[in-house]
Coordinates of C-alpha atoms in Angstrom, one line a residue:
M1 CA -3.4 2.5 -20.0
S2 CA 0.1 2.2 -21.8
N3 CA 2.0 3.3 -18.7
W4 CA 2.1 2.9 -15.2
P5 CA 4.6 5.4 -13.9
Q6 CA 4.4 5.2 -10.1
A7 CA 2.9 2.9 -7.3
A8 CA -0.6 4.5 -7.5
G9 CA -0.9 4.5 -11.3
P10 CA -1.3 7.0 -14.2
K11 CA -3.8 9.1 -12.5
G12 CA -1.9 8.7 -8.7
N13 CA -5.3 7.4 -7.0
W14 CA -4.9 3.8 -7.6
Q15 CA -7.4 3.6 -10.1
T16 CA -7.4 3.1 -14.4
T17 CA -9.4 2.1 -16.8
G18 CA -9.3 -0.6 -19.6
K19 CA -9.1 -4.3 -19.1
A20 CA -7.1 -6.5 -17.0
P21 CA -7.2 -10.2 -16.0
V22 CA -9.7 -11.2 -13.7
S23 CA -8.7 -15.1 -13.2
W24 CA -5.7 -16.9 -13.2
S25 CA -3.7 -19.5 -11.2
V26 CA 0.2 -19.5 -11.2
A27 CA 0.3 -22.8 -9.5
E28 CA -1.5 -24.2 -12.4
G29 CA 0.1 -22.2 -14.9
K30 CA -3.3 -20.8 -15.6
G31 CA -3.2 -17.1 -17.2
V32 CA 0.5 -17.1 -16.9
V33 CA 2.3 -15.4 -20.1
W34 CA 5.9 -15.2 -18.4
K35 CA 7.8 -15.9 -14.9
T36 CA 11.1 -14.1 -13.8
T37 CA 13.2 -16.0 -10.7
L38 CA 14.0 -12.6 -8.8
P39 CA 17.4 -12.8 -7.1
E40 CA 16.1 -12.0 -3.5
T41 CA 12.9 -10.8 -1.6
G42 CA 11.0 -7.4 -1.9
Q43 CA 8.2 -5.3 -1.5
S44 CA 8.3 -2.8 -4.2
G45 CA 4.8 -2.2 -7.0
I46 CA 6.0 -2.4 -10.3
A47 CA 6.4 1.2 -12.5
V48 CA 5.8 0.3 -16.5
W49 CA 6.6 2.6 -19.0
G50 CA 6.4 1.5 -22.6
D51 CA 7.8 -2.3 -23.0
R52 CA 10.0 -1.8 -19.5
L53 CA 9.0 -2.6 -16.1
Y54 CA 11.0 -1.4 -13.2
L55 CA 11.1 -2.8 -9.5
T56 CA 13.2 -2.9 -6.3
T57 CA 14.6 -6.2 -4.7
M58 CA 16.3 -6.7 -1.5
A59 CA 20.4 -7.0 -1.8
V60 CA 21.1 -10.7 -1.9
Q61 CA 21.1 -12.4 1.5
T62 CA 23.5 -14.9 2.3
A63 CA 24.3 -17.7 5.0
S64 CA 26.1 -15.8 6.9
N65 CA 23.7 -13.5 7.7
T66 CA 22.5 -14.6 10.8
K67 CA 20.4 -11.6 11.7
K68 CA 18.5 -11.7 8.7
E69 CA 18.5 -8.2 8.0
G70 CA 19.9 -5.2 5.5
G71 CA 19.4 -2.2 4.2
D72 CA 20.9 -2.2 0.5
I73 CA 18.6 -2.7 -2.3
A74 CA 18.6 -3.1 -6.0
G75 CA 16.9 -1.7 -8.8
H76 CA 15.6 -3.7 -11.5
C77 CA 14.8 -3.0 -15.4
V78 CA 13.0 -5.8 -16.9
D79 CA 11.5 -6.5 -21.0
A80 CA 7.9 -6.4 -20.2
K81 CA 7.3 -8.9 -23.4
T82 CA 10.0 -11.7 -22.1
G83 CA 11.0 -10.9 -18.2
K84 CA 14.4 -10.7 -19.0
V85 CA 16.2 -8.3 -16.7
L86 CA 17.8 -5.9 -18.9
W87 CA 19.9 -3.8 -16.1
S88 CA 20.4 -3.2 -12.3
V89 CA 21.7 -0.6 -10.1
D90 CA 22.5 -1.2 -6.3
L91 CA 21.6 1.6 -3.7
K92 CA 22.8 1.7 -0.3
A93 CA 21.5 2.3 3.1
A94 CA 21.9 4.4 6.0
E95 CA 20.0 2.0 8.4
P96 CA 19.2 -1.8 8.1
S97 CA 15.8 -3.1 7.7
P98 CA 14.9 -6.9 8.5
Y99 CA 14.4 -9.0 5.4
A100 CA 10.9 -10.2 4.2
Y101 CA 9.2 -8.0 7.1
G102 CA 5.4 -7.8 7.3
F103 CA 5.5 -4.4 8.0
S104 CA 7.3 -2.9 4.9
D105 CA 11.4 -2.7 4.2
S106 CA 14.1 -0.9 2.8
S107 CA 12.8 -2.1 -0.7
S108 CA 9.1 -1.4 -0.3
P109 CA 8.9 2.2 -2.2
T110 CA 8.0 1.5 -5.5
P111 CA 10.0 3.4 -8.6
V112 CA 9.1 6.3 -10.8
T113 CA 9.3 6.7 -14.0
D114 CA 8.9 9.0 -17.0
G115 CA 10.0 7.2 -19.8
K116 CA 13.3 9.1 -19.9
R117 CA 14.5 8.4 -16.5
V118 CA 13.6 6.4 -13.6
W119 CA 13.8 7.2 -9.7
F120 CA 14.4 4.3 -7.1
T121 CA 14.1 4.8 -3.7
N122 CA 15.4 2.7 -1.0
S123 CA 13.6 3.8 2.1
S124 CA 16.7 3.1 3.9
G125 CA 18.3 6.5 3.1
Q126 CA 18.5 7.1 -1.0
I127 CA 17.0 7.8 -4.1
A128 CA 19.3 7.2 -7.5
C129 CA 17.9 8.7 -10.9
C130 CA 19.1 6.5 -13.9
E131 CA 18.6 6.6 -17.4
A132 CA 15.6 4.6 -18.2
S133 CA 17.4 2.9 -21.5
D134 CA 20.7 1.7 -20.0
G135 CA 20.6 2.1 -16.0
K136 CA 23.3 5.1 -15.8
V137 CA 23.2 6.6 -12.9
L138 CA 22.5 10.4 -13.3
W139 CA 22.3 11.5 -9.5
R140 CA 22.3 10.1 -6.1
R141 CA 20.7 11.8 -2.7
E142 CA 21.4 10.1 0.2
W143 CA 19.4 11.0 3.9
K144 CA 19.7 9.5 7.4
P145 CA 16.0 8.0 8.1
T146 CA 14.5 9.3 11.2
T147 CA 14.8 7.1 14.8
G148 CA 16.5 4.6 13.2
R149 CA 13.0 3.0 11.9
P150 CA 13.2 3.1 8.0
F151 CA 10.9 0.1 7.9
N152 CA 7.2 0.3 8.9
K153 CA 7.1 2.8 6.0
Q154 CA 4.2 3.1 3.4
F155 CA 5.2 6.2 1.7
E156 CA 5.3 5.7 -2.2
P157 CA 7.3 8.6 -4.2
I158 CA 5.2 11.0 -6.7
L159 CA 6.1 12.4 -9.7
D160 CA 4.4 15.5 -11.1
N161 CA 5.3 18.3 -13.4
G162 CA 9.3 17.8 -12.8
V163 CA 8.7 17.4 -8.6
L164 CA 9.8 14.3 -7.0
L165 CA 8.2 13.7 -3.6
S166 CA 10.3 12.6 -1.1
C167 CA 9.3 11.4 2.2
E168 CA 12.6 12.5 5.1
P169 CA 13.3 14.1 8.0
R170 CA 14.3 17.7 8.2
D171 CA 18.3 18.6 8.8
P172 CA 20.8 21.2 8.8
G173 CA 20.9 21.3 4.6
D174 CA 16.9 22.3 4.8
G175 CA 18.0 25.6 7.0
L176 CA 18.1 24.1 10.4
R177 CA 20.5 24.2 13.3
E178 CA 20.1 21.0 14.3
R179 CA 18.3 17.8 12.5
D180 CA 14.7 17.5 13.1
P181 CA 13.3 13.8 13.7
W182 CA 10.3 14.5 12.2
N183 CA 9.3 13.7 8.7
Y184 CA 8.1 16.0 6.1
L185 CA 7.3 16.1 2.3
K186 CA 10.3 17.2 0.2
G187 CA 9.9 18.2 -3.8
L188 CA 13.0 17.4 -5.1
D189 CA 14.1 18.6 -8.7
A190 CA 13.3 15.3 -10.4
A191 CA 16.1 16.4 -12.8
T192 CA 18.8 17.4 -10.2
G193 CA 17.8 15.8 -7.2
K194 CA 18.0 19.4 -5.4
V195 CA 15.3 20.1 -2.6
L196 CA 12.5 22.7 -3.7
W197 CA 10.6 22.9 -1.0
V198 CA 10.2 21.2 2.4
A199 CA 6.3 20.9 3.2
E200 CA 4.8 23.0 6.3
D201 CA 3.2 20.3 7.8
A202 CA 5.1 16.8 8.8
L203 CA 3.9 13.7 7.4
T204 CA 4.2 10.0 9.5
H205 CA 6.1 7.7 6.9
Y206 CA 3.3 5.4 7.8
N207 CA 0.6 7.4 5.9
T208 CA 0.3 6.6 2.1
P209 CA -0.7 10.2 0.5
V210 CA -2.5 10.2 -2.3
F211 CA -2.2 12.8 -5.4
G212 CA -5.0 14.8 -7.2
K213 CA -6.2 18.4 -8.1
L214 CA -8.2 20.9 -6.5
S215 CA -9.4 23.7 -8.6
G216 CA -6.8 22.5 -11.0
V217 CA -3.7 22.9 -8.4
P218 CA -1.8 19.4 -7.9
C219 CA -2.1 18.7 -4.2
V220 CA -1.9 15.3 -2.1
L221 CA -3.5 14.4 1.3
Q222 CA -1.1 13.3 3.6
G223 CA -2.0 12.5 7.3
R224 CA 0.1 12.0 10.8
G225 CA -0.5 9.7 13.7
G226 CA 0.4 6.0 14.3
H227 CA 2.0 3.3 16.6
H228 CA 5.6 3.4 18.5
D229 CA 5.4 6.7 19.4
V230 CA 5.5 9.0 16.3
P231 CA 6.9 12.0 16.9
E232 CA 4.9 14.4 14.2
K233 CA 2.1 15.9 15.2
P234 CA -1.0 17.2 15.7
I235 CA -2.8 13.8 14.7
G236 CA -5.1 14.5 11.9
L237 CA -4.8 15.5 8.1
S238 CA -3.2 18.0 5.7
L239 CA -3.9 18.9 2.1
T240 CA -0.6 20.3 0.6
R241 CA 0.2 22.0 -2.6
L242 CA 2.8 20.2 -4.7
T243 CA 3.9 23.6 -6.7
D244 CA 5.4 24.9 -3.2
G245 CA 4.7 22.9 -0.1
K246 CA 2.1 25.2 1.4
T247 CA -0.4 23.8 3.4
V248 CA -4.1 24.2 1.9
W249 CA -5.7 23.4 5.2
R250 CA -5.1 21.0 8.2
T251 CA -7.8 19.4 10.3
G252 CA -6.7 17.6 13.6
L253 CA -8.4 14.0 14.2
T254 CA -8.0 11.3 16.5
G255 CA -6.6 7.7 15.3
K256 CA -3.6 7.1 13.3
A257 CA -2.4 7.5 10.0
L258 CA -1.6 3.7 8.3
Y259 CA -4.2 4.2 5.5
N260 CA -4.3 5.9 1.9
M261 CA -5.4 9.2 2.2
H262 CA -8.2 8.9 -0.5
W263 CA -9.8 12.1 -1.8
D264 CA -11.5 13.6 -4.5
E265 CA -12.6 17.1 -5.6
K266 CA -15.7 16.8 -3.3
V267 CA -14.8 14.7 -0.1
A268 CA -11.7 12.8 1.7
V269 CA -11.7 10.0 4.2
W270 CA -10.2 9.5 7.6
I271 CA -10.1 5.9 9.2
D272 CA -9.9 5.8 13.1
E273 CA -8.5 2.0 13.8
D274 CA -9.5 2.8 17.4
K275 CA -12.8 4.3 17.6
S276 CA -14.1 1.7 14.2
E277 CA -15.0 5.0 12.5
L278 CA -15.0 6.4 9.1
T279 CA -14.8 10.3 8.7
V280 CA -15.8 12.0 5.6
L281 CA -14.4 15.3 5.0
E282 CA -14.7 18.4 2.4
S283 CA -11.9 18.7 0.1
K284 CA -12.1 21.9 -0.1
T285 CA -11.8 22.9 3.3
G286 CA -11.2 20.1 5.3
K287 CA -14.6 20.3 7.1
I288 CA -15.7 17.5 8.6
L289 CA -19.0 16.4 7.1
R290 CA -19.6 13.2 9.0
T291 CA -18.6 10.3 11.3
I292 CA -19.8 6.8 10.4
A293 CA -20.0 4.1 13.0
L294 CA -18.6 1.0 11.3
D295 CA -20.2 -1.4 13.8
L296 CA -23.6 -0.1 14.5
S297 CA -26.3 -1.3 12.2
V298 CA -24.7 -2.6 9.5
S299 CA -25.2 -5.5 7.0
L300 CA -23.6 -8.8 7.4
H301 CA -23.4 -11.7 4.3
T302 CA -21.3 -14.7 5.8
W303 CA -20.8 -18.3 4.7
D304 CA -22.5 -20.6 7.1
G305 CA -20.6 -23.7 6.1
G306 CA -23.1 -24.6 3.0
K307 CA -24.2 -21.3 2.0
Y308 CA -24.1 -17.7 2.3
V309 CA -27.0 -16.1 4.8
T310 CA -27.6 -12.5 5.4
E311 CA -28.0 -10.4 8.5
T312 CA -29.2 -6.9 8.2
E313 CA -29.3 -4.3 11.2
V314 CA -26.6 -5.6 13.1
N315 CA -24.8 -4.0 16.1
L316 CA -21.1 -6.1 16.0
K317 CA -20.6 -3.8 19.3
Q318 CA -22.9 -6.0 21.2
R319 CA -21.2 -9.2 19.6
K320 CA -18.1 -7.8 20.9
V321 CA -16.6 -7.8 17.7
K322 CA -14.1 -5.1 17.1
I323 CA -13.9 -3.7 13.3
F324 CA -10.7 -2.8 12.7
P325 CA -10.0 -1.8 8.9
A326 CA -6.8 -3.5 7.6
W327 CA -3.9 -1.0 7.0
F328 CA -3.7 0.4 3.5
T329 CA -6.8 -1.3 2.3
N330 CA -9.0 1.3 1.9
I331 CA -9.7 2.5 -1.8
I332 CA -12.6 4.6 -2.8
V333 CA -15.0 3.4 -5.9
D334 CA -18.5 5.3 -6.9
G335 CA -18.9 6.5 -3.6
Y336 CA -17.9 3.9 -1.9
C337 CA -15.0 3.2 0.3
W338 CA -13.7 -0.5 0.4
F339 CA -11.6 -2.1 3.2
L340 CA -10.6 -5.4 4.0
C341 CA -11.3 -6.4 8.2
F342 CA -8.3 -7.5 10.0
S343 CA -9.5 -11.1 11.5
N344 CA -8.6 -12.7 14.6
P345 CA -10.7 -14.7 16.4
Q346 CA -8.9 -14.2 19.7
P347 CA -8.6 -10.7 21.9
A348 CA -4.7 -9.4 20.9
Y349 CA -3.3 -6.0 21.7
G350 CA -6.1 -4.9 23.9
Q351 CA -8.6 -5.5 21.2
G352 CA -10.8 -8.2 19.6
P353 CA -11.6 -10.5 18.7
T354 CA -11.4 -8.5 15.6
G355 CA -13.8 -9.0 12.4
P356 CA -16.4 -9.8 10.9
L357 CA -13.9 -12.8 10.2
Y358 CA -12.5 -12.7 6.5
C359 CA -14.6 -10.0 5.1
A360 CA -14.4 -7.1 3.1
G361 CA -16.3 -3.8 3.9
R362 CA -17.4 -1.0 2.1
V363 CA -19.2 2.2 3.3
Q364 CA -21.5 4.5 1.3
L365 CA -20.0 8.0 2.1
A366 CA -23.1 9.7 1.2
S367 CA -25.4 7.7 3.3
G368 CA -23.2 5.9 5.6
K369 CA -25.1 2.4 5.5
V370 CA -21.8 -0.1 5.9
E371 CA -22.0 -3.6 4.6
Y372 CA -19.8 -6.7 5.1
L373 CA -19.1 -9.7 3.1
E374 CA -17.1 -12.9 4.0
L375 CA -14.4 -13.8 1.7
P376 CA -13.1 -17.4 0.8
T377 CA -9.7 -17.6 2.4
A378 CA -7.9 -19.4 -0.6
P379 CA -8.8 -20.6 -4.2
G380 CA -11.4 -23.6 -4.2
G381 CA -13.8 -22.6 -2.0
I382 CA -11.7 -23.1 1.4
Y383 CA -13.3 -20.8 3.9
K384 CA -12.4 -19.5 7.8
K385 CA -9.0 -21.6 7.7
P386 CA -5.7 -19.4 7.5
V387 CA -3.1 -19.9 5.0
A388 CA 0.5 -18.9 6.1
A389 CA 2.6 -17.6 3.8
S390 CA 6.0 -18.7 3.1
T391 CA 9.2 -17.0 3.5
V392 CA 11.9 -19.0 1.8
N393 CA 13.9 -17.1 -1.0
S394 CA 14.4 -18.3 -4.6
Q395 CA 17.7 -20.1 -3.3
G396 CA 15.9 -21.7 -0.9
R397 CA 16.6 -20.3 2.0
D398 CA 14.1 -19.1 4.9
I399 CA 15.1 -15.1 5.1
A400 CA 12.5 -14.0 8.0
Q401 CA 13.5 -12.5 10.9
D402 CA 10.0 -11.9 12.5
P403 CA 7.7 -14.5 12.9
R404 CA 4.6 -12.1 11.6
S405 CA 6.2 -12.3 8.3
K406 CA 4.4 -15.7 7.9
R407 CA 1.0 -14.7 8.6
D408 CA -1.7 -14.7 5.6
G409 CA -2.1 -11.2 5.3
W410 CA -5.5 -11.2 7.5
H411 CA -3.7 -10.4 10.8
W412 CA -1.7 -7.5 11.6
V413 CA 0.9 -6.9 8.4
F414 CA 1.2 -4.3 5.9
I415 CA 0.0 -5.7 2.4
G416 CA 0.1 -3.8 -0.5
S417 CA -2.5 -1.3 -1.0
P418 CA -5.4 -2.2 -3.3
I419 CA -6.0 -1.0 -6.8
A420 CA -8.8 -0.4 -9.4
V421 CA -9.4 -1.3 -12.8
D422 CA -12.5 -0.2 -14.4
G423 CA -14.1 -0.6 -11.2
K424 CA -12.6 -4.0 -10.7
L425 CA -11.2 -4.0 -7.0
Y426 CA -7.2 -6.4 -6.6
Y427 CA -6.2 -7.2 -3.2
T428 CA -3.3 -9.5 -2.9
M429 CA -2.6 -11.0 0.9
Q430 CA 0.5 -11.8 2.4
N431 CA 0.1 -15.5 1.1
G432 CA -0.1 -14.4 -2.3
V433 CA -4.1 -15.1 -2.6
T434 CA -5.3 -12.3 -4.9
Y435 CA -9.0 -11.6 -4.7
V436 CA -11.0 -9.7 -7.7
L437 CA -14.0 -7.7 -6.5
N438 CA -16.7 -6.3 -8.3
G439 CA -16.4 -2.8 -7.0
K440 CA -19.6 -1.3 -8.6
T441 CA -21.7 -4.0 -7.3
K442 CA -25.4 -3.2 -6.5
A443 CA -25.6 -6.1 -3.8
M444 CA -22.7 -6.7 -1.3
D445 CA -23.1 -10.7 -1.7
E446 CA -21.1 -13.3 -3.3
R447 CA -22.0 -12.0 -6.8
A448 CA -19.5 -9.7 -5.8
I449 CA -16.6 -11.9 -5.2
L450 CA -15.5 -12.1 -9.4
A451 CA -12.3 -14.3 -8.7
V452 CA -10.1 -15.7 -6.3
N453 CA -6.5 -16.6 -7.0
D454 CA -3.0 -17.8 -6.2
L455 CA 0.4 -16.6 -6.9
G456 CA 1.8 -20.0 -6.4
S457 CA 1.4 -23.0 -4.3
L458 CA -0.8 -22.6 -1.1
G459 CA 1.4 -22.1 1.7
Q460 CA 4.9 -22.0 -0.7
T461 CA 4.5 -18.2 -1.9
W462 CA 4.5 -14.3 -0.1
S463 CA 3.7 -10.8 -1.6
L464 CA 3.4 -7.7 -0.1
N465 CA 2.8 -5.3 -3.2
T466 CA 0.6 -3.8 -5.3
P467 CA -0.1 -5.5 -8.7
T468 CA 0.3 -2.9 -11.7
A469 CA -2.4 -3.3 -14.7
V470 CA -1.3 -2.0 -18.1
N471 CA -2.4 -3.1 -22.0
G472 CA -4.5 -6.1 -21.0
K473 CA -1.7 -7.4 -18.2
L474 CA -1.4 -7.7 -15.1
Y475 CA 2.2 -7.5 -13.4
H476 CA 2.8 -9.2 -10.0
R477 CA 5.6 -10.5 -7.9
T478 CA 6.2 -12.8 -5.0
M479 CA 9.2 -13.1 -3.1
K480 CA 10.5 -15.8 -5.6
E481 CA 9.3 -14.5 -8.9
L482 CA 8.1 -11.4 -11.2
I483 CA 4.8 -12.4 -13.0
C484 CA 3.1 -11.7 -15.9
L485 CA -0.5 -12.4 -16.4
G486 CA -2.5 -12.2 -19.4

């Protein structure tokens, strides 16, 4: 576990082995090795190689920016032992993005590194390849994001065997007569930025493709479909080879692709937020193996105010509870697909109420068994009470343009994808509350809750990124700080 070279970790599947801190409190200084003040908000994960960390922030906000938006970002190299910023590089934007947006922004993509070079991506239209040692820029690539919406983007760059994956629209440089607004994976020569191939099938920028190997061939599973009339069709899944961008298989499905496209050599998983269903497919062919209802005959383990109580064979549909797996919270561990449930006691967006309130869910992919466990909403045994996030930056200014950026993370936002370390799941909410759950638990009850941690004083912090686990340390960030936990 010596390096974490990209958002999804050393294996590209958001999982790793080794040890990582389980319990801490940044508010109380417990388990904190060091903290570094960040110049501005940002949402990228943290790439690690040896004794260096790489992350991005938005360009520094000024009091004169009354729109509270901008697309320029900065990539930073940080000493992993001390938290000192060693060098930084600027990346300009073709389109603006709201600051501290609850649905990602220009700084959302995590840097990628191979130890010699580091690639920073501004989702508003630029990649910069730099020398890892001193930040010298080796090349830059620029493009215009599709339909003026570079935010609402969860694609994470992937590096494999000298090929860097980018998510971009096609343009005349790709052999077209005119620009194509659809998004596609592009395989770039990591050393030069030259386009090696454009994937056969489109990719909706909401989607997070996941890396893996099928019969030894590197592939990614990618999806299409989403809100705001995304153009890519048909809705569904494609397995794409990274050697040439060719499609291994494609499957049409219903729903939206606002999830991580987890798969292994045996099965792939698709979640339909509209129908509250989970579909299991065969990885080799894309054939649908089974569809599992998330609201019928489920097990429910909830807090009644004094203790946990368990109900079995519960029909949540009869209780008029809408199951809406929270976007980008799904991960597969030991044959179970885990996710968090969007939680809103009031009907909204034509749905709801959504729940079960403040619950983690898991589905046994082989049997279809569905279980839910209610989590505290904050450390200290606080249940059922939302804790708002703070969008005040390190300079003391509230920089949020959109009021949804102040939610807790349980209600319609894009929180960071979870990671698994030796089967322990790490979920971070928008308000900085970080859960550590036992992904290998036999019983879906309170014993599965290993810790409920904070990244700062409750109601005073904000985070939309994924933590990084390396060499017994956990690197995390908030709007204001980069944090080393150990």
